[in-house]
Short mmCIF file of C-alpha atoms in Angstrom, two decimals:
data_model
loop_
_atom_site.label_atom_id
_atom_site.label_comp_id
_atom_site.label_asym_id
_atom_site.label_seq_id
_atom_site.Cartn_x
_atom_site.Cartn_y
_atom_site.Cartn_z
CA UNK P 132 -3.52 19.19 -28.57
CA UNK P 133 -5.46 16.78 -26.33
CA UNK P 134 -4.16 13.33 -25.63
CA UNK P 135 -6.18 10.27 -25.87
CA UNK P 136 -5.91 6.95 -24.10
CA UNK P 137 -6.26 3.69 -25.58
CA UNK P 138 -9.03 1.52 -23.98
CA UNK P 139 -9.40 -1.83 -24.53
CA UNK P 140 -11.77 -4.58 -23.50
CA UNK P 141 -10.29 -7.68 -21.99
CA UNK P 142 -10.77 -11.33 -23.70
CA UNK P 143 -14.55 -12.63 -22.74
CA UNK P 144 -13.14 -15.35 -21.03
CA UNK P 145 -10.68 -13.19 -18.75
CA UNK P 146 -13.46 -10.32 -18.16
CA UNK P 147 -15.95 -13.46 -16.90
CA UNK P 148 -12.92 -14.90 -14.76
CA UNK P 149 -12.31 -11.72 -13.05
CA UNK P 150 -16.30 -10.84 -12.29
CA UNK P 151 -17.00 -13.99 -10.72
CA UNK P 152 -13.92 -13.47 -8.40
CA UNK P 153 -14.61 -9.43 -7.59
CA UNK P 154 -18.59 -9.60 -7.73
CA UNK P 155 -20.05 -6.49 -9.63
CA UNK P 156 -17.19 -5.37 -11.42
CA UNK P 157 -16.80 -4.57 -15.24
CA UNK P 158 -12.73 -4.40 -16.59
CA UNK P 159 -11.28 -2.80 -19.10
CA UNK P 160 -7.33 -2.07 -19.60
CA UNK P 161 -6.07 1.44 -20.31
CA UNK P 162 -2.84 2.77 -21.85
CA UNK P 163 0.08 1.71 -22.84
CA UNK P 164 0.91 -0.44 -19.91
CA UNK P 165 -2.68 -1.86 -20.12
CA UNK P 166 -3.57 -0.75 -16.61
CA UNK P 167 -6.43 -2.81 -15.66
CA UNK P 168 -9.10 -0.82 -14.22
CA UNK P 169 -13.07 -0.48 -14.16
CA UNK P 170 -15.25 0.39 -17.30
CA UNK P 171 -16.57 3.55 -15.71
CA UNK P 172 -12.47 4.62 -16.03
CA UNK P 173 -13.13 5.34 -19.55
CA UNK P 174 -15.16 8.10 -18.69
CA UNK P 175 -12.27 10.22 -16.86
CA UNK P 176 -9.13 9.07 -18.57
CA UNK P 177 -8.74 11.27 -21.44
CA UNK P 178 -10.21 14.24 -18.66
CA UNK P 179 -7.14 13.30 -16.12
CA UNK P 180 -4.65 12.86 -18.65
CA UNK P 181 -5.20 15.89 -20.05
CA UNK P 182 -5.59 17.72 -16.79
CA UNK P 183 -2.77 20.47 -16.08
CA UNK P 184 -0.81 19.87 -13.01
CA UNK P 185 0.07 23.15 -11.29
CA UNK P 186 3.57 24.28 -10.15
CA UNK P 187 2.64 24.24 -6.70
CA UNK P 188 0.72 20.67 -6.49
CA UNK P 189 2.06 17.89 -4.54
CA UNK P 190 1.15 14.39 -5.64
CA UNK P 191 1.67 11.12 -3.61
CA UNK P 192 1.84 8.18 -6.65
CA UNK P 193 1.98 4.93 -5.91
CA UNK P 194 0.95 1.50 -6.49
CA UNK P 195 -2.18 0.61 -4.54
CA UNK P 196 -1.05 -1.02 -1.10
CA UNK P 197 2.44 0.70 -1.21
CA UNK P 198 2.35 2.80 2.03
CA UNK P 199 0.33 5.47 0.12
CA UNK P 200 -1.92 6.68 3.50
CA UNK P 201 1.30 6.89 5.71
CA UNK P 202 3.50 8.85 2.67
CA UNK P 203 0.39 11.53 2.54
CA UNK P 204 -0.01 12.47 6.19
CA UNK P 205 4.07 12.17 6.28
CA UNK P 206 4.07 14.60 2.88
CA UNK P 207 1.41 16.35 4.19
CA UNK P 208 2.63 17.41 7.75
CA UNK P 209 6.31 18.00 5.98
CA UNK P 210 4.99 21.05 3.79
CA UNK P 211 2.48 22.50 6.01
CA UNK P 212 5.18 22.96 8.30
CA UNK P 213 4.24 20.29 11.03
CA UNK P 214 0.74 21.37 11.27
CA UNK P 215 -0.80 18.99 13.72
CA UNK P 216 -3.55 20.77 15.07
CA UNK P 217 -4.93 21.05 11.13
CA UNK P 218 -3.96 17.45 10.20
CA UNK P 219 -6.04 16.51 13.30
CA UNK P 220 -9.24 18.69 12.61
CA UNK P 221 -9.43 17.38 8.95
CA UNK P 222 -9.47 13.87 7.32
CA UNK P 223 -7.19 12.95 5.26
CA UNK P 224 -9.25 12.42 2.54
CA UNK P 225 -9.95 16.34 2.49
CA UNK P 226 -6.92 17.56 2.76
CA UNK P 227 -4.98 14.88 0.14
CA UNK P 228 -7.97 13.35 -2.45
CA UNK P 229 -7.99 10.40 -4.45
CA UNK P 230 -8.07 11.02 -7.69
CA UNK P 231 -9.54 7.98 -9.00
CA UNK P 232 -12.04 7.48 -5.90
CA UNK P 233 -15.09 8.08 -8.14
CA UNK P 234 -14.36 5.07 -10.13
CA UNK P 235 -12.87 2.58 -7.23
CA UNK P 236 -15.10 3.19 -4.24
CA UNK P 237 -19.06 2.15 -4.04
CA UNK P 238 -20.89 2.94 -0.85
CA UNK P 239 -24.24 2.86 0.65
CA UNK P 240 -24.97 6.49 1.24
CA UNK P 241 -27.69 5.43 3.72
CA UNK P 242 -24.13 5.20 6.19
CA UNK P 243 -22.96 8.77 5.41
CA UNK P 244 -23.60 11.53 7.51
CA UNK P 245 -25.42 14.09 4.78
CA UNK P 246 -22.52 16.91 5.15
CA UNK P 247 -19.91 14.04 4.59
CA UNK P 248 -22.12 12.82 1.45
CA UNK P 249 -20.31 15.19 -1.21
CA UNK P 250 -17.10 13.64 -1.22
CA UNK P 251 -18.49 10.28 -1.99
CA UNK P 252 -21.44 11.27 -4.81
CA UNK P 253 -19.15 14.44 -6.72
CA UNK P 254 -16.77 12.98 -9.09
CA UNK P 255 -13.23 12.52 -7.46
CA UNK P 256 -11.92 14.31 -11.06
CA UNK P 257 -14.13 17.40 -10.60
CA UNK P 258 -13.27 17.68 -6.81
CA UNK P 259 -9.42 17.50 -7.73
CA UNK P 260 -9.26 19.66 -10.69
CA UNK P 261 -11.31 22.37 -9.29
CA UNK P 262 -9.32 22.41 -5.86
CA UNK P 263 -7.63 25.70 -5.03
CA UNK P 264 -4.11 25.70 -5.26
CA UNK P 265 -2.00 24.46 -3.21
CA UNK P 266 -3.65 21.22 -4.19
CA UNK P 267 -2.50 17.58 -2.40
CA UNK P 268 -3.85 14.91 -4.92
CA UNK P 269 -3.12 11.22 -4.68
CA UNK P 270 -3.40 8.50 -7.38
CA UNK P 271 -2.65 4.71 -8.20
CA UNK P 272 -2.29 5.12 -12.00
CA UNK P 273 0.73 4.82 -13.19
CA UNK P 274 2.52 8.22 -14.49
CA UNK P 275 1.61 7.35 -18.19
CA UNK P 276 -1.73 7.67 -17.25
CA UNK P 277 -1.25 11.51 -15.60
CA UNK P 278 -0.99 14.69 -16.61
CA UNK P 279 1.41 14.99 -19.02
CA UNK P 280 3.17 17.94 -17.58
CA UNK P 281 2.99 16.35 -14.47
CA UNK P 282 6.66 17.20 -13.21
CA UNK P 283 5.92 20.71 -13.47
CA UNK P 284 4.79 19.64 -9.75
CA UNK P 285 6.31 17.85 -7.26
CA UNK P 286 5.87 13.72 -7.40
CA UNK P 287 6.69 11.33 -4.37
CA UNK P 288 6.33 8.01 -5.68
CA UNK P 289 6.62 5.04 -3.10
CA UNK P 290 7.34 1.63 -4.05
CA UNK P 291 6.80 -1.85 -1.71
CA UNK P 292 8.12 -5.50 -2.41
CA UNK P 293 5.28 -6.78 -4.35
CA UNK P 294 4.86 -9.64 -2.33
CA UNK P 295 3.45 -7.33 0.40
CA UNK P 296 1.88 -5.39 -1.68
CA UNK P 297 0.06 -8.76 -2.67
CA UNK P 298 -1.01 -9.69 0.25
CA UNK P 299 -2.43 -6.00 1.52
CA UNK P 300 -4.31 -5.92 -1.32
CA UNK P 301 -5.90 -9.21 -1.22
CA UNK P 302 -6.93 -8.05 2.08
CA UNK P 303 -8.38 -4.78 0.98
CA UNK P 304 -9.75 -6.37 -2.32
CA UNK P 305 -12.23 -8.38 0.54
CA UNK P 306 -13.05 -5.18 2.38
CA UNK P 307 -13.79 -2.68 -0.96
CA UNK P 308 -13.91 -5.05 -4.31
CA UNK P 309 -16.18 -7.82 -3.00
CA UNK P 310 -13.36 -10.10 -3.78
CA UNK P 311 -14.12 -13.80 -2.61
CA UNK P 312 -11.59 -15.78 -3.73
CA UNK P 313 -8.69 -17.04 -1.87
CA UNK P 314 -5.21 -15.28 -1.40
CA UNK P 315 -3.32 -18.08 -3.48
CA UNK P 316 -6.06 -17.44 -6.41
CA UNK P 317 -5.37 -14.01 -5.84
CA UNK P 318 -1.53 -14.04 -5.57
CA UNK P 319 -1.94 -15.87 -9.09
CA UNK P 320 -4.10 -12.93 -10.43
CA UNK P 321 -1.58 -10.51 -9.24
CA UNK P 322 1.39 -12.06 -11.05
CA UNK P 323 -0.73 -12.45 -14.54
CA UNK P 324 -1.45 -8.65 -14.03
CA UNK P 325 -5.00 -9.01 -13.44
CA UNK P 326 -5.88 -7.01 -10.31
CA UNK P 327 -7.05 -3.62 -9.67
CA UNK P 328 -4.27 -0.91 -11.27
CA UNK P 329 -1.49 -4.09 -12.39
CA UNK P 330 0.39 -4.77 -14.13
CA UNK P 331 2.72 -4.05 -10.99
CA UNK P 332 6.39 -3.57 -12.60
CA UNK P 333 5.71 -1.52 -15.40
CA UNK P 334 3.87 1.24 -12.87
CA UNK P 335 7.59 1.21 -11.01
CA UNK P 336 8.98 1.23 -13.84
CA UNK P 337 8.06 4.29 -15.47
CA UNK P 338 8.49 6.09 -11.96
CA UNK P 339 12.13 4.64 -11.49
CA UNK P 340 12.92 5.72 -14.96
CA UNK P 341 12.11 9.53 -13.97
CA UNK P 342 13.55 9.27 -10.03
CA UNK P 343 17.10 11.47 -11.14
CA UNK P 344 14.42 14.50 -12.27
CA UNK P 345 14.34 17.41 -10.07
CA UNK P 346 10.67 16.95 -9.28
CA UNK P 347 10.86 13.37 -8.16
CA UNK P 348 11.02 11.67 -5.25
CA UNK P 349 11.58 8.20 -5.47
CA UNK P 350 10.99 5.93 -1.73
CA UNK P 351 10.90 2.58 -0.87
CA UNK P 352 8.26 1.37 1.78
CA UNK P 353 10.65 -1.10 3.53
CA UNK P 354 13.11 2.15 4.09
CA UNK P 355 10.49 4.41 5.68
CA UNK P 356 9.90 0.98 8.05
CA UNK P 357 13.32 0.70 8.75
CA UNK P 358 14.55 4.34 9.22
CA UNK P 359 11.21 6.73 8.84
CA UNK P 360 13.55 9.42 10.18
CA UNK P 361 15.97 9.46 7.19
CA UNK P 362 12.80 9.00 4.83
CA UNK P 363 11.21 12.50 6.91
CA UNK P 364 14.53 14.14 6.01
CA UNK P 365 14.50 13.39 2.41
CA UNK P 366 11.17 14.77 1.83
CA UNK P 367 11.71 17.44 3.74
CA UNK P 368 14.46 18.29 2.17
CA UNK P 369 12.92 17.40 -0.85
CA UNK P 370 10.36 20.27 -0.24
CA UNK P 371 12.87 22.79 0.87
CA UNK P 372 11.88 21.72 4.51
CA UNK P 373 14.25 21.83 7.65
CA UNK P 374 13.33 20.33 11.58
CA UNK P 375 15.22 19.99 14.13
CA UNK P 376 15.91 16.56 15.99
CA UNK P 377 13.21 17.23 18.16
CA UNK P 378 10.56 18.05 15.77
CA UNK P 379 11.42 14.75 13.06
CA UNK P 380 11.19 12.17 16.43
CA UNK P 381 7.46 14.12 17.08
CA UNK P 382 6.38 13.59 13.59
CA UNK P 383 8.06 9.80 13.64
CA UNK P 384 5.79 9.09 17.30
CA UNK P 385 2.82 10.62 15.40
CA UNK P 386 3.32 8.59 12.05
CA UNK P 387 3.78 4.97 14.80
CA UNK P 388 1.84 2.33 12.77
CA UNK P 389 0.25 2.03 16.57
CA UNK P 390 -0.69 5.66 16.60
CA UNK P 391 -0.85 6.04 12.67
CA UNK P 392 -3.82 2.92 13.08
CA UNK P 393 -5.64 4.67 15.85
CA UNK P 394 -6.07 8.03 14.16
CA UNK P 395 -9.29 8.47 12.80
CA UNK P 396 -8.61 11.42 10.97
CA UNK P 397 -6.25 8.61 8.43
CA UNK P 398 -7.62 5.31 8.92
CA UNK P 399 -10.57 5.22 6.45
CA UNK P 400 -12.78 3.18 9.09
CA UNK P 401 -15.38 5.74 7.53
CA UNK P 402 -15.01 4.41 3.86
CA UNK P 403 -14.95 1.34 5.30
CA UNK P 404 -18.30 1.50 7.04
CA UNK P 405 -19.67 3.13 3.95
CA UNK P 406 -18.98 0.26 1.84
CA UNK P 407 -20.08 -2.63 4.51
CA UNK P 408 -16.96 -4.30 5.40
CA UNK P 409 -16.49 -6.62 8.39
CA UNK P 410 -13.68 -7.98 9.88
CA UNK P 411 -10.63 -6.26 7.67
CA UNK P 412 -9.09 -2.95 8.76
CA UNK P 413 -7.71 -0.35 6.54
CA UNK P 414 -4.24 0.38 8.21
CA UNK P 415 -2.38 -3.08 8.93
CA UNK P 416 0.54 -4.41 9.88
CA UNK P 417 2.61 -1.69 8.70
CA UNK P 418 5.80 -3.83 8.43
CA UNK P 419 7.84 -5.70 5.52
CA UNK P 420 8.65 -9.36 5.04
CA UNK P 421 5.39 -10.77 6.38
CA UNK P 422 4.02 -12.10 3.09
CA UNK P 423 6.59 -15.17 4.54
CA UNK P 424 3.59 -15.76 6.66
CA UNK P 425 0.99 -15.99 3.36
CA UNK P 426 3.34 -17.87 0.78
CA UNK P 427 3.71 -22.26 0.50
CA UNK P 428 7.05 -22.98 -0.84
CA UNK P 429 5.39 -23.24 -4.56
CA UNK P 430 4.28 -19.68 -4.36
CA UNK P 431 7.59 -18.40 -3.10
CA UNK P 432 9.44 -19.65 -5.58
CA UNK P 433 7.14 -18.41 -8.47
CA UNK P 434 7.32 -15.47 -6.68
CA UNK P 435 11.30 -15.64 -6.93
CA UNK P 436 11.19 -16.66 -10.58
CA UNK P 437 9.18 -13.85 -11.01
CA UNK P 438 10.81 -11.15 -9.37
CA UNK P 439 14.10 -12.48 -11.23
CA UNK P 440 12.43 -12.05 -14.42
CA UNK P 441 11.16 -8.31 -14.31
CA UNK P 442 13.93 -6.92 -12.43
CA UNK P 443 16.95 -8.38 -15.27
CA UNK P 444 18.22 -5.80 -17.11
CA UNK P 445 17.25 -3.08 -14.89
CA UNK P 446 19.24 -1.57 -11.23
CA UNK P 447 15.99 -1.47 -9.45
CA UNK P 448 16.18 -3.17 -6.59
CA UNK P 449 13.61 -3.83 -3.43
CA UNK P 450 15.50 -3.33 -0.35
CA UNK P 451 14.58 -6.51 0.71
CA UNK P 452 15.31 -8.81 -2.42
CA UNK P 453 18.21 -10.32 -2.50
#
């Protein structure tokens, strides 16, 4: 029996608030959680939640802005046994697509090199359910939203302090989603759950629920910045993987936020030519905490209250809230 998502059309005055902030869009929410995503989402819901996952995928999940890029190549180069030489011959994008890309990313073909033109123009869904196995797919939906078998295959699912992840995605909302507000107008969406894949806690949420199942790898962003070579031996083990010393510090030097943001086979600078952007860059700072530099004291202690509010009752906690 199929499943069938519930789509719903935001209030008229929230769906003209959020178009004259991210010029061009359309917003609708989806599921349970009310995922706030594009119109043109309703198209491929039902198709990718009713999509089998295979025994032998691997999928990356995360909130947008989470560390997803560095967990893929990490995840990627973990099962494929280190494979450098391949990882550096083939963009990311290939080897690990986006499941939702079709319905998130608008570019001026014009840009596009004609044999790079298929992955932008063939629906992301098509591309990733027709994929040979083993297939690497990566999404932001959250898991209600996926395959409903989907721990037949294996999951990592990264999480990041929200107030990062807030102020990452502000800066990528300017570079992809023609957003031209401010960051405190932004911050203020974010909180209301009115951004791009929010609401924010109940996407952890449903992951942290499932992070005990066999299938399930549950990370936190601010762990893989402060020890990346205990987060490499988790997934590896996670996959059934062992390295030596040796190899795990070669794969930490190539996965260096300095190194990570000069490889051009990870750092999107063609998707973000495609779409026009000057003056933001896809891979940033690659560190935690520095939303300190982004926040008044107002905004920091909403952003307390907040925090406070959706964590109570539950044992999930951010390595870096108190």
């Amino acid at each position: 029996m199929s499943g069938k998502v519930k789509v719903q059309d935001l209030d008229s005055s929230t769906q003209e608030q959020l178009m004259a902030l991210f010029k061009g869009w359309n917003f609708a929410s989806f599921g349970d959680t009310g995922c706030i995503m594009p119109t043109t989402y309703a198209h491929e819901a039902d198709n990718v939640l009713n999509m089998a996952a295979r025994p032998d995928d691997v999928w990356v999940v995360t909130y947008p802005r989470s560390g997803t890029t560095w967990t893929q190549e990490l995840v990627w180069l973990v099962k494929n046994n280190l494979d450098y030489e391949r990882a550096l011959k083939s963009d990311l994008v290939h080897r690990f697509p986006y499941l939702e890309n079709s319905h998130i990313i608008r570019v001026d073909l014009a840009g596009i090199a004609p044999e790079q033109r298929q992955s932008f123009t063939r629906p992301s869904f098509e591309q990733v359910a027709n994929a040979p196995s083993p297939r690497f797919i990566k999404s932001h939906v959250p898991l209600s939203l996926l395959p409903a078998n989907l721990l037949d295959a294996k999951v990592v699912y990264v999480a990041r302090d929200p107030r990062d992840v807030a102020v990452s995605f502000y800066h990528l909302s300017r570079a992809i989603f023609n957003y031209v507000g401010d960051f405190k107008t932004y911050w203020n969406l974010f909180v209301k759950d009115l951004v791009f894949f929010s609401p924010f806690f109940p996407h952890l949420k449903e992951a942290w629920a499932l992070r005990h199942h066999k299938n399930m790898l549950f990370i936190f962003y601010e762990d893989m910045t402060k020890d990346l070579s205990s987060v490499i031996k988790r997934v590896a083990s996670f996959f059934g993987k062992k390295f030596t010393n040796e190899e795990i510090a070669q794969l930490c030097q190539h996965l260096d936020i300095n190194n990570f943001r000069k490889n051009r086979k990870v750092n999107e600078e063609r998707l973000l030519n495609a779409v026009g952007t000057k003056g933001e860059t896809f891979i940033r700072k690659g560190k935690s905490g520095t939303w300190r530099e982004h926040f008044d004291e107002e905004m920091s202690a909403q952003a307390q209250r907040w925090l406070d509010e959706n964590l109570a009752g539950t044992d999930l906690r951010f390595p870096t809230h108190a």
